[in-house]
Short mmCIF file of C-alpha atoms and ligand atoms in Angstrom, two decimals:
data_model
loop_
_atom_site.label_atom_id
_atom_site.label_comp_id
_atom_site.label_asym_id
_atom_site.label_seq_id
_atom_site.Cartn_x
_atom_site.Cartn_y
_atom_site.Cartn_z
CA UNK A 1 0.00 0.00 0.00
CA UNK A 2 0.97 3.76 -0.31
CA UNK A 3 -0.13 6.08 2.57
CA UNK A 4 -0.27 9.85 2.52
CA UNK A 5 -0.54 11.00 6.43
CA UNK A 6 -1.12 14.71 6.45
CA UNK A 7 0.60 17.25 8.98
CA UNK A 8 3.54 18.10 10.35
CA UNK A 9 3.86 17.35 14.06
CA UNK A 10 4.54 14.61 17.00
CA UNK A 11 1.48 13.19 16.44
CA UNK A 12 2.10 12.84 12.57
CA UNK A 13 5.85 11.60 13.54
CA UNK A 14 4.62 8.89 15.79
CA UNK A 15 1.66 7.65 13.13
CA UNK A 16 4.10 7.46 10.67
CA UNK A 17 6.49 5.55 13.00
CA UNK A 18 3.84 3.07 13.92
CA UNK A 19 2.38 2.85 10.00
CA UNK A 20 6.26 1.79 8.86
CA UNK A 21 6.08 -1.50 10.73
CA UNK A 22 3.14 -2.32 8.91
CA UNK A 23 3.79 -5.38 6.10
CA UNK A 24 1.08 -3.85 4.28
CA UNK A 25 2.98 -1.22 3.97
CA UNK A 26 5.35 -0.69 0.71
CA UNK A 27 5.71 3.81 0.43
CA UNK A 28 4.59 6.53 3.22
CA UNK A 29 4.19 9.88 1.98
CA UNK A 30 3.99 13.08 4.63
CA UNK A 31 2.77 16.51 3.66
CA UNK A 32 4.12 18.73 5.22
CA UNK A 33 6.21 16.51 7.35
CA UNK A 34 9.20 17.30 8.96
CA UNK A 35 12.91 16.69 9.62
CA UNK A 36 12.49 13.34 12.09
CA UNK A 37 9.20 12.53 9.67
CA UNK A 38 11.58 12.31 6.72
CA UNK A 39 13.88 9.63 7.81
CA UNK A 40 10.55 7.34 7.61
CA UNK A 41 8.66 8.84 4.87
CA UNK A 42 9.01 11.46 1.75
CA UNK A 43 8.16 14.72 2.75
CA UNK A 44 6.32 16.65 0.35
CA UNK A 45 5.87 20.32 -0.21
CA UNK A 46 2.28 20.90 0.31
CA UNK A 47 0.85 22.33 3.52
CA UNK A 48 -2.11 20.37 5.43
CA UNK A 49 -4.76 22.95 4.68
CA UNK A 50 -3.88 22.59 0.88
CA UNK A 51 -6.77 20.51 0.45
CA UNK A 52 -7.19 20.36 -3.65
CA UNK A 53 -3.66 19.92 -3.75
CA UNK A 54 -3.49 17.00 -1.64
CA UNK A 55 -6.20 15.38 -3.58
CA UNK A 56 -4.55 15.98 -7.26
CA UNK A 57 -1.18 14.44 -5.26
CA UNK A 58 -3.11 11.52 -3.91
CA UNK A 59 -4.69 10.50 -7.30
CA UNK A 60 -1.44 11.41 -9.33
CA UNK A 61 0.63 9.17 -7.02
CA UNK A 62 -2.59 6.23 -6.71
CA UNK A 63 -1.98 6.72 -2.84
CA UNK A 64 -4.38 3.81 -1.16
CA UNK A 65 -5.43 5.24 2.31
CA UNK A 66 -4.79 9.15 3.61
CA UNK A 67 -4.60 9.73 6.99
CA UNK A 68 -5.55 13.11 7.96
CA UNK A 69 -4.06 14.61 11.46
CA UNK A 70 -4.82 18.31 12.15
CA UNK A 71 -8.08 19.13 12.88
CA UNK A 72 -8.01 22.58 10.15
CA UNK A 73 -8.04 20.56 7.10
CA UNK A 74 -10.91 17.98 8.90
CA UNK A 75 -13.40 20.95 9.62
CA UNK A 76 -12.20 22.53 5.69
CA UNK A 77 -13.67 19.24 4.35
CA UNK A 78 -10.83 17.22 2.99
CA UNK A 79 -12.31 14.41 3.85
CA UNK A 80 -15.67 15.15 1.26
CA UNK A 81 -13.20 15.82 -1.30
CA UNK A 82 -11.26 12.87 -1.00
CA UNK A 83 -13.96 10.88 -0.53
CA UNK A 84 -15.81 12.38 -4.12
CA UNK A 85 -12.77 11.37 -5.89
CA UNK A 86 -13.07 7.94 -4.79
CA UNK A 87 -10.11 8.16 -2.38
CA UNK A 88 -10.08 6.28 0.77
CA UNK A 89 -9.02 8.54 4.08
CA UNK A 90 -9.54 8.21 7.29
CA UNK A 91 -11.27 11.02 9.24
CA UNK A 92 -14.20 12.62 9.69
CA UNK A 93 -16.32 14.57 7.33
CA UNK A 94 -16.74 18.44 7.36
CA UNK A 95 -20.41 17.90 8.97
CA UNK A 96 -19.02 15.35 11.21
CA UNK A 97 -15.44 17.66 12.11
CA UNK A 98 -17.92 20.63 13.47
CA UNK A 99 -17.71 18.10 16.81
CA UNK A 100 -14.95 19.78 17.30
CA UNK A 101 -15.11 22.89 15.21
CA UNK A 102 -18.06 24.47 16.70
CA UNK A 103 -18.32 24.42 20.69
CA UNK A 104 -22.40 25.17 20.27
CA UNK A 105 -22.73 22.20 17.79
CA UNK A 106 -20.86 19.57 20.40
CA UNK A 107 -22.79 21.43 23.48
CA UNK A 108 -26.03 21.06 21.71
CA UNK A 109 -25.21 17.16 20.58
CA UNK A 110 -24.73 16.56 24.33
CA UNK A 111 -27.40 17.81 25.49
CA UNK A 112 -29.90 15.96 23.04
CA UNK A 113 -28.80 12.89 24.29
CA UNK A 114 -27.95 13.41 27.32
CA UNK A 115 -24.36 12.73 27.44
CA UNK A 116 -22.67 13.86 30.77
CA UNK A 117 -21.13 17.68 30.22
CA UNK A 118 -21.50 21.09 31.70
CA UNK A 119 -24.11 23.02 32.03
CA UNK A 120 -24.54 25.73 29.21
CA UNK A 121 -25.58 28.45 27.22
CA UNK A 122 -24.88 29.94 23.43
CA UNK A 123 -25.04 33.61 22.68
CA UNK A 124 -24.23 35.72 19.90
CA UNK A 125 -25.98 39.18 21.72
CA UNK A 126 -22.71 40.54 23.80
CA UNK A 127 -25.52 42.04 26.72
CA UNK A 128 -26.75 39.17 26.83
CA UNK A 129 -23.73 37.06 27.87
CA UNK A 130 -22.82 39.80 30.32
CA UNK A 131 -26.19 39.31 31.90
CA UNK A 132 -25.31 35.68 31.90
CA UNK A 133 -22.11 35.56 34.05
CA UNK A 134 -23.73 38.14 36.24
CA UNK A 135 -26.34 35.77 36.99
CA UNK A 136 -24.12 32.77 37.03
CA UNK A 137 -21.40 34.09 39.21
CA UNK A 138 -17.65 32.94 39.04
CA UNK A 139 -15.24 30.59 38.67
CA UNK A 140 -17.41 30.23 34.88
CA UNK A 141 -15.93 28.94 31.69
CA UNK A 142 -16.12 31.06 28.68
CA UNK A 143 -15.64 29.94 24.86
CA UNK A 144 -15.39 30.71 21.45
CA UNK A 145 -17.54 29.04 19.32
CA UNK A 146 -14.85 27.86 16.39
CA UNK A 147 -11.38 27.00 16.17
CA UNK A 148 -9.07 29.23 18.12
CA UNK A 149 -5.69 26.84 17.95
CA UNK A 150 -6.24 26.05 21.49
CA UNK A 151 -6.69 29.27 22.82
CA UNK A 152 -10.50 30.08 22.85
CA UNK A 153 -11.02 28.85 26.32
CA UNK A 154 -10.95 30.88 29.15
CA UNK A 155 -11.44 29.55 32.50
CA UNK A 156 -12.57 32.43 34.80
CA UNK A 157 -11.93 32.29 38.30
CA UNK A 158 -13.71 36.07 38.70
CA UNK A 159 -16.80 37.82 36.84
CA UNK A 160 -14.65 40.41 35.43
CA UNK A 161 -12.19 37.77 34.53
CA UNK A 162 -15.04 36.31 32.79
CA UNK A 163 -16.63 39.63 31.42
CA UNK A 164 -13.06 40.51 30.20
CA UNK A 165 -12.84 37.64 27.76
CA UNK A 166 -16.74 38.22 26.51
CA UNK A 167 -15.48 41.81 25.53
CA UNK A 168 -12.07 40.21 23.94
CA UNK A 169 -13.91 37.77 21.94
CA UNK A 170 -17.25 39.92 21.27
CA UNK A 171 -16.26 42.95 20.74
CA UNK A 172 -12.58 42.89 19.92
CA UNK A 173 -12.51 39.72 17.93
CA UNK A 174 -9.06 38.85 19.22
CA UNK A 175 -9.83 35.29 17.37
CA UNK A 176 -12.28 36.54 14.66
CA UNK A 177 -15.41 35.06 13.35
CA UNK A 178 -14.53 32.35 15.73
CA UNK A 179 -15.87 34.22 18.30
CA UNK A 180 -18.59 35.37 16.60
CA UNK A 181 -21.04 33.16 18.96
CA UNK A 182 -19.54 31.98 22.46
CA UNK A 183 -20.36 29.55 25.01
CA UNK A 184 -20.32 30.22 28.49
CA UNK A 185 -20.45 27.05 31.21
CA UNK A 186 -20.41 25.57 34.31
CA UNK A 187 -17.06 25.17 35.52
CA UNK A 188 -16.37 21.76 36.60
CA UNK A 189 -13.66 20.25 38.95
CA UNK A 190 -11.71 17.34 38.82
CA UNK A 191 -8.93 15.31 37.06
CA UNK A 192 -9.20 15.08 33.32
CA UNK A 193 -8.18 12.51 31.06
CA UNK A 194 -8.09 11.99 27.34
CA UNK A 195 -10.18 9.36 25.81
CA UNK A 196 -9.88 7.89 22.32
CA UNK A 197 -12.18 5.32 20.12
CA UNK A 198 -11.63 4.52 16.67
CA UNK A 199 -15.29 4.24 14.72
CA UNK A 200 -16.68 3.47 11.62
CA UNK A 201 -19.48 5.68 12.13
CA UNK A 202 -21.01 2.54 13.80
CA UNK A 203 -18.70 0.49 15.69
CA UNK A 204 -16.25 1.63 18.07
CA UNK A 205 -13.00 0.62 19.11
CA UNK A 206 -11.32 2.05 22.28
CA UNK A 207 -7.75 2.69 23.02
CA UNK A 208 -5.79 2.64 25.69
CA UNK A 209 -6.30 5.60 28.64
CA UNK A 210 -4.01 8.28 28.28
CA UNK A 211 -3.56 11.29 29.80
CA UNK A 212 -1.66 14.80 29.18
CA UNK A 213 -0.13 17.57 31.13
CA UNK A 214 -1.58 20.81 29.76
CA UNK A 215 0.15 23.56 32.20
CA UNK A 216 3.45 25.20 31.07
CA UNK A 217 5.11 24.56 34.15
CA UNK A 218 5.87 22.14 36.96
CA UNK A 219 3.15 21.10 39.40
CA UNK A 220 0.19 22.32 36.74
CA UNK A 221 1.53 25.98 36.68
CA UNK A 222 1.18 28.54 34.23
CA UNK A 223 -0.88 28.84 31.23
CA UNK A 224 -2.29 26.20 29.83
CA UNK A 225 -0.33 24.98 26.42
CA UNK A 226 -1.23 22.23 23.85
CA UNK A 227 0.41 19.43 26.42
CA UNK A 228 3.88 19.51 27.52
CA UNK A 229 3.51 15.22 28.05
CA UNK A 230 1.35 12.92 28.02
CA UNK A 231 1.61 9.29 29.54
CA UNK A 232 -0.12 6.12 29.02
CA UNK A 233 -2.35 3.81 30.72
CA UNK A 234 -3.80 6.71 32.73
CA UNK A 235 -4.40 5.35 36.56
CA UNK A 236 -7.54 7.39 36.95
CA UNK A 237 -9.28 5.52 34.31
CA UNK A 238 -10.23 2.02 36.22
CA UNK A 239 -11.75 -0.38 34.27
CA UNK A 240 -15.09 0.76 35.70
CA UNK A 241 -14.76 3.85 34.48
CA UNK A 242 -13.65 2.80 31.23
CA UNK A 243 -16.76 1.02 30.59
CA UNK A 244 -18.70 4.18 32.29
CA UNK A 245 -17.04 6.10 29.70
CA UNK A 246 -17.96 3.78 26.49
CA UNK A 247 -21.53 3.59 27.29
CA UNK A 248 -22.71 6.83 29.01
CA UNK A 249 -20.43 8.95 26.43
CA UNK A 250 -18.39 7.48 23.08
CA UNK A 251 -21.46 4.72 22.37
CA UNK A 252 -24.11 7.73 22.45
CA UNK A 253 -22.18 9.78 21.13
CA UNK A 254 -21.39 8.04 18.25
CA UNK A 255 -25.27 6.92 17.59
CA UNK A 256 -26.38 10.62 17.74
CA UNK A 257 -23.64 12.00 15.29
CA UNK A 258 -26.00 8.80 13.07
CA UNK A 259 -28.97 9.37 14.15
CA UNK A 260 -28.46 13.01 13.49
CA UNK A 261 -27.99 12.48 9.87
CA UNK A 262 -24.05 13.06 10.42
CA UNK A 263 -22.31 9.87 11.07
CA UNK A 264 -18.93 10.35 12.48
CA UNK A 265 -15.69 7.95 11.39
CA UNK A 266 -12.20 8.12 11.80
CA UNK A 267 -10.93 8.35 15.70
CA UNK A 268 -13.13 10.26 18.66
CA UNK A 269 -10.76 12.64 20.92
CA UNK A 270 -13.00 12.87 24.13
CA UNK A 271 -11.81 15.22 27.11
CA UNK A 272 -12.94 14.59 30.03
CA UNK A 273 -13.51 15.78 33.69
CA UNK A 274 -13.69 12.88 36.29
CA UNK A 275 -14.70 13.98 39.85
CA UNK A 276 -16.00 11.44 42.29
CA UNK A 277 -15.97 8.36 39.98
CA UNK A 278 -18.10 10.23 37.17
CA UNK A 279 -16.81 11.35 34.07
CA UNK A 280 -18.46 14.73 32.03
CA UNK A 281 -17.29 15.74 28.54
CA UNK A 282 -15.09 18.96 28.58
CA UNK A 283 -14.82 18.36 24.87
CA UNK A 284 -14.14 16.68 21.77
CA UNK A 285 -11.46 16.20 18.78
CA UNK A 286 -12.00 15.35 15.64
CA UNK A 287 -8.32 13.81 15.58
CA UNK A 288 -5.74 12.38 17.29
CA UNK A 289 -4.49 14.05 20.04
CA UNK A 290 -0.85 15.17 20.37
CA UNK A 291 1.09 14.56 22.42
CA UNK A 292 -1.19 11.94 23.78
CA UNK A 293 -0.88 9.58 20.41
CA UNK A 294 2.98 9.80 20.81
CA UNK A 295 2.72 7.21 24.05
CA UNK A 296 -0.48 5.54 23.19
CA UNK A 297 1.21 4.43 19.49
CA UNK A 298 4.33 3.37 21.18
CA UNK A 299 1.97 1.25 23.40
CA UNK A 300 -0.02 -0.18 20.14
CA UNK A 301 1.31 -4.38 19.53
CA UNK A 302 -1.11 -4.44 16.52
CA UNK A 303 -0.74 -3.46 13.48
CA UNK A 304 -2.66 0.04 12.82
CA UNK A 305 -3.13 -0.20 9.26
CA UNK A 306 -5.73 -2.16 9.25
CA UNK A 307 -7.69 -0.53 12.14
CA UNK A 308 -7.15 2.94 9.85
CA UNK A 309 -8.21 1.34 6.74
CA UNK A 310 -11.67 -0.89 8.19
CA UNK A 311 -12.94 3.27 9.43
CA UNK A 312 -12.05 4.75 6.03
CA UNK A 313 -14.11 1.88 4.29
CA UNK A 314 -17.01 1.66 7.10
CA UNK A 315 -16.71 -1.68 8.46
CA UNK A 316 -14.69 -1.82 11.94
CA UNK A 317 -16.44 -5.08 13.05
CA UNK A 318 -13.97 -7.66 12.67
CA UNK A 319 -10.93 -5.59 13.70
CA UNK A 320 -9.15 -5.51 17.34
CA UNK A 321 -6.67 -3.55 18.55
CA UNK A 322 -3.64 -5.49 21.06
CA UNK A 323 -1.90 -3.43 23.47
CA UNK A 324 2.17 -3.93 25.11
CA UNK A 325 1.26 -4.30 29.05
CA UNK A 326 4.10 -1.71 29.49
CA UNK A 327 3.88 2.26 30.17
CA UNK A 328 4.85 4.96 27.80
CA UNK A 329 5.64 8.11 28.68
CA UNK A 330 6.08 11.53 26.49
CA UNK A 331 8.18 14.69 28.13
CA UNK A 332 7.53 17.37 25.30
CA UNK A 333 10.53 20.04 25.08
CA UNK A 334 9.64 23.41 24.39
CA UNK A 335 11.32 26.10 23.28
CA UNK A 336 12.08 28.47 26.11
CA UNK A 337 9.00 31.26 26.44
CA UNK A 338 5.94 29.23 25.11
CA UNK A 339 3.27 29.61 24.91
CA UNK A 340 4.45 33.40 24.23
CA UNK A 341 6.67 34.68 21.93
CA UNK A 342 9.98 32.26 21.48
CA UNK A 343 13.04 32.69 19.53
CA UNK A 344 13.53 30.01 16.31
CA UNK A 345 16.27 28.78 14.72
CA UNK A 346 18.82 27.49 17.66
CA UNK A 347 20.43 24.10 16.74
CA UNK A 348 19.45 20.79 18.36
CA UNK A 349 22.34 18.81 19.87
CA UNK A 350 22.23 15.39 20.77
CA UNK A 351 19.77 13.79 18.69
CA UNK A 352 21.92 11.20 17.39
CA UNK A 353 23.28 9.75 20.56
CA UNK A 354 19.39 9.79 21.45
CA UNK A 355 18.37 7.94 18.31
CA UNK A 356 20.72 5.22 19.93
CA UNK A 357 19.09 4.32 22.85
CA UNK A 358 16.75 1.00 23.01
CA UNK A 359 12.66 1.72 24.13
CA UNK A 360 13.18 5.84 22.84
CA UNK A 361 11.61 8.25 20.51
CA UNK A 362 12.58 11.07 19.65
CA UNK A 363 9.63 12.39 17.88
CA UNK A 364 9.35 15.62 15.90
CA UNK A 365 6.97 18.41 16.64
CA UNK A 366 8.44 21.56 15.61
CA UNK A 367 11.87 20.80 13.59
CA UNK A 368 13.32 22.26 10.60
CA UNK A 369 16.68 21.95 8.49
CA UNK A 370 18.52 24.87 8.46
CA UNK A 371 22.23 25.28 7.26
CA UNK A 372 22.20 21.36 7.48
CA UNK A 373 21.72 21.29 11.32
CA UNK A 374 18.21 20.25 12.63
CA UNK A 375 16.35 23.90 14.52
CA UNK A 376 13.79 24.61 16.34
CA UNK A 377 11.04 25.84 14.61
CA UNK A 378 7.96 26.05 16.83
CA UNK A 379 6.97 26.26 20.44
CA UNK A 380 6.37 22.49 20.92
CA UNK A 381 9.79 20.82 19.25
CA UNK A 382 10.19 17.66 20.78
CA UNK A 383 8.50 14.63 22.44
CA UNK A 384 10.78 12.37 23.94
CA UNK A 385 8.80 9.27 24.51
CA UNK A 386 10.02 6.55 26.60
CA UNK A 387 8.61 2.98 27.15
CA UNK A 388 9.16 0.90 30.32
CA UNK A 389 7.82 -2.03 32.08
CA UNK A 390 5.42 0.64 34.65
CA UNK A 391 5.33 4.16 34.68
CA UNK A 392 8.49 4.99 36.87
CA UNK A 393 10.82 2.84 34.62
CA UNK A 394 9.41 4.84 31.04
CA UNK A 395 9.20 8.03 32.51
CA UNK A 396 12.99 7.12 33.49
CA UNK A 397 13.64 5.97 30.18
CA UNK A 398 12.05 9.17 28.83
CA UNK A 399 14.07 11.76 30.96
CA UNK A 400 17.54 9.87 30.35
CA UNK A 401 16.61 10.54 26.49
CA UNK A 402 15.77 14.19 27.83
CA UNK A 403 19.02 14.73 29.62
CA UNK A 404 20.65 13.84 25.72
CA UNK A 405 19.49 16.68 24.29
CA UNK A 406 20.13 20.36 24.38
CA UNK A 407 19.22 23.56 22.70
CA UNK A 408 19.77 27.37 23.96
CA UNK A 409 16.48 28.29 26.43
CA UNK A 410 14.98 24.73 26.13
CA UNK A 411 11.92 24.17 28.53
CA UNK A 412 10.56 20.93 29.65
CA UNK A 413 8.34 19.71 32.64
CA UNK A 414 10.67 17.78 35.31
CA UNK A 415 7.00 16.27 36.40
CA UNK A 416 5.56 14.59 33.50
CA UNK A 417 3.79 11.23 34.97
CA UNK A 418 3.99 12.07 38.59
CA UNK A 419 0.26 12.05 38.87
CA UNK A 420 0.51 8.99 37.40
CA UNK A 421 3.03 7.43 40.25
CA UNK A 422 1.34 8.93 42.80
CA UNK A 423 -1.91 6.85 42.72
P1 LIG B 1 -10.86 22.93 25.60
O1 LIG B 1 -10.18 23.72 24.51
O2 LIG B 1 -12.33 22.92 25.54
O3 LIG B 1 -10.20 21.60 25.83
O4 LIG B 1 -10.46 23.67 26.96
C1 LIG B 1 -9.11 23.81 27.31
C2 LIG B 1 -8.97 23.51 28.77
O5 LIG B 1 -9.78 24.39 29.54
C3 LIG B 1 -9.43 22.12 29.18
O6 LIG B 1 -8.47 21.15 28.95
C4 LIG B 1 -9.71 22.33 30.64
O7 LIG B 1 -8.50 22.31 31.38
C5 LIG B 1 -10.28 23.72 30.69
N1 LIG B 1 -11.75 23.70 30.66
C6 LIG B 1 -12.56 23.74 29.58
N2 LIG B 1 -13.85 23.70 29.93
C7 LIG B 1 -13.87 23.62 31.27
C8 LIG B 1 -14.92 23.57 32.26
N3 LIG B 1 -16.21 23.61 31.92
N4 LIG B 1 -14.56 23.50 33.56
C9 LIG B 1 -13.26 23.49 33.92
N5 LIG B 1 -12.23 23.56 33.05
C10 LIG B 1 -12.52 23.62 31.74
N1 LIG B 2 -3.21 17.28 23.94
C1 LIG B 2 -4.31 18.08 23.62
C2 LIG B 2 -4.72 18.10 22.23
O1 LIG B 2 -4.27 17.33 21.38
O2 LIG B 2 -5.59 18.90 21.90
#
């Protein structure tokens, strides 16, 4: 087979990592890619919003399953122009993508059938919202409505914390016609966790628990980032609650998205908030998420092509997914200042001796080639992903790999998995 997997980051790395062992497997294709992508794959020159592009590449080259990994080109509808040029991919639709490309959309799924979440309002009248908070009181959660790149949440521990961000995203359109409608909710306590399924639009297929480290800093500190690590199995997630998870949220889920006239394939990102034993939905992805998929792929024994191929094509019933009974572990490294401004450029040291070491990955978030040295080249860089026989041994593993590496102002968490070790 030839596979095009679209993107450029740690999650793309680590798909691409994981597709290569396949036997199916005869050509991988990236686009964008990046430097660590392209000792696996070719990289080609076309960015993952370039969505006719990738399709006339994709038929030119006869590529037999695309992957898609960003959520941008999901909610632009690559996926319906793939799929009208006969092209198998894997991911969901535009309709299906607004899951996680419209907060009101997902809000308003939930609360048709009655899938655990915060409680909730949409408005698109700025007076109105104000009113809203006032009556609500603080800590509240407000939200754009569309895609933000992570930022469009703002968890408000006072009113005028709260009334602040209404005016920034109302009136000052600090993220644009995302903002143009926002959602303002309940603000719930507890641990969160990351929960993925693979579907068909019908049948689902859990993974592994997982969980990430969102905070900038140490001991959950500082503003919240796209995940500086991620580990996996998650300890909060018994089996109990696994099972409470499939069938009060991912099984109804999936049927309404159906039901709805807007069936939903490829894999289901769920966040969630677990207090007390219960879990609610904080939100959901239309993708994989990163760095979460760097451990949980590492973790995978079975072959994923398959499993990728069975959603494209609609039938996931005969396929099962086999897991190592070890840990994995991901310590992202950052470039010093994010998730503000950062400087670009500085050369990475020390990835070769890394490359070296047995049960590592060195995956590539934000990399680039640059006077033949490998750079950084975005605030996320690295995820240095270590596997071990429990959770102290990888996140060992992953933090000798760590202590490799080097670049001037590099930032990592020294905490990543703690949580985990402490239960
Ligand atoms: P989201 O982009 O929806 O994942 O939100 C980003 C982060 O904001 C989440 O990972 C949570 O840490 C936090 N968050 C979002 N909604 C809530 C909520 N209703 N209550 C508490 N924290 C929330
Ligand atoms: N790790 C969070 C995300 O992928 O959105």
């Amino acid at each position: 087979m030839k596979i095009l997997v679209v993107g450029g980051g740690g999650r793309e790395h680590a798909l691409i990592w994981k597709i290569a062992q396949s036997p199916l497997v005869k050509q991988i294709y990236c686009a964008p890619g990046n430097p660590g992508i392209a000792e696996l794959a070719e990289c080609v020159h076309i960015g993952a919003d370039e969505i006719a592009a990738l399709c006339d590449f994709a038929k030119a080259e006869a590529i037999d399953l695309t992957v898609i990994g960003p959520e941008v080109p999901l909610t632009l509808g690559i996926v319906d122009i793939f799929q009208a040029a006969g092209l198998d991919v894997f991911g969901p639709n535009k309709a299906a993508a607004q899951i996680e490309g419209s907060k009101g959309f997902s809000k308003d799924l939930m609360a048709r059938y009655n899938i655990p979440t915060a409680a909730y309002r949409s408005f698109t009248d700025h007076a109105a919202a104000v009113a809203y908070i006032k009556e609500q009181g603080a800590p509240i959660v407000v939200k754009a409505d569309g895609l933000a790149a992570g930022k469009g949440v703002i968890v408000a521990m006072s009113e005028t914390q709260a009334m602040a961000a209404v005016d920034d995203i109302m009136l000052d359109k600090v993220f644009g016609t995302a903002g143009a409608s926002v959602v303002i909710e309940e603000f719930m306590d507890g641990e969160e966790a990351s929960f993925f399924a693979f579907t068909d639009g019908k049948n689902i297929l859990p993974l592994a628990s997982s969980q990430d480290h969102k905070r900038v800093n140490d001991n959950d500190e500082g503003p919240n980032t796209g995940g500086m690590g991620a580990y996996s199995p998650a300890p909060v997630v018994t089996p109990e609650l696994h099972d409470l998870i499939v069938e009060t949220i991912v099984r109804p889920t999936i049927a309404g998205m159906a039901e709805d006239g807007c069936p939903y394939s490829g894999i289901l990102y769920v966040g969630l908030m677990i207090k007390d034993g219960q879990p609610r939905v904080v939100e959901y992805n239309a993708r994989f998420g990163d760095p979460e998929a760097q451990p949980l792929l590492m973790r995978m024994k079975s072959d994923i092509v398959p499993v990728l191929q069975a959603c494209a094509r609609g039938d996931l019933s005969h396929t099962s997914i086999q897991w190592h009974d070890k840990a994995a572990v991901c310590v992202v490294m950052a470039s010093g200042g994010y998730p503000a401004a950062f400087e670009k450029n500085l050369p990475i040291a020390g990835l070769d001796a890394a490359a070296q070491v047995q049960d590592l990955m060195v995956f590539h978030a934000g990399t680039a080639f640059k006077g033949g040295q490998i750079v950084n080249n975005s605030g996320r860089v690295l995820g240095v992903t270590g596997l071990g026989q429990n959770v102290k041994e990888a996140i060992d593993k992953a933090y000798s790999g760590v202590a490799m590496i080097q670049w001037k102002d590099v930032h990592y968490r020294h905490d990543i998995g703690a949580r985990a070790l402490n239960r």
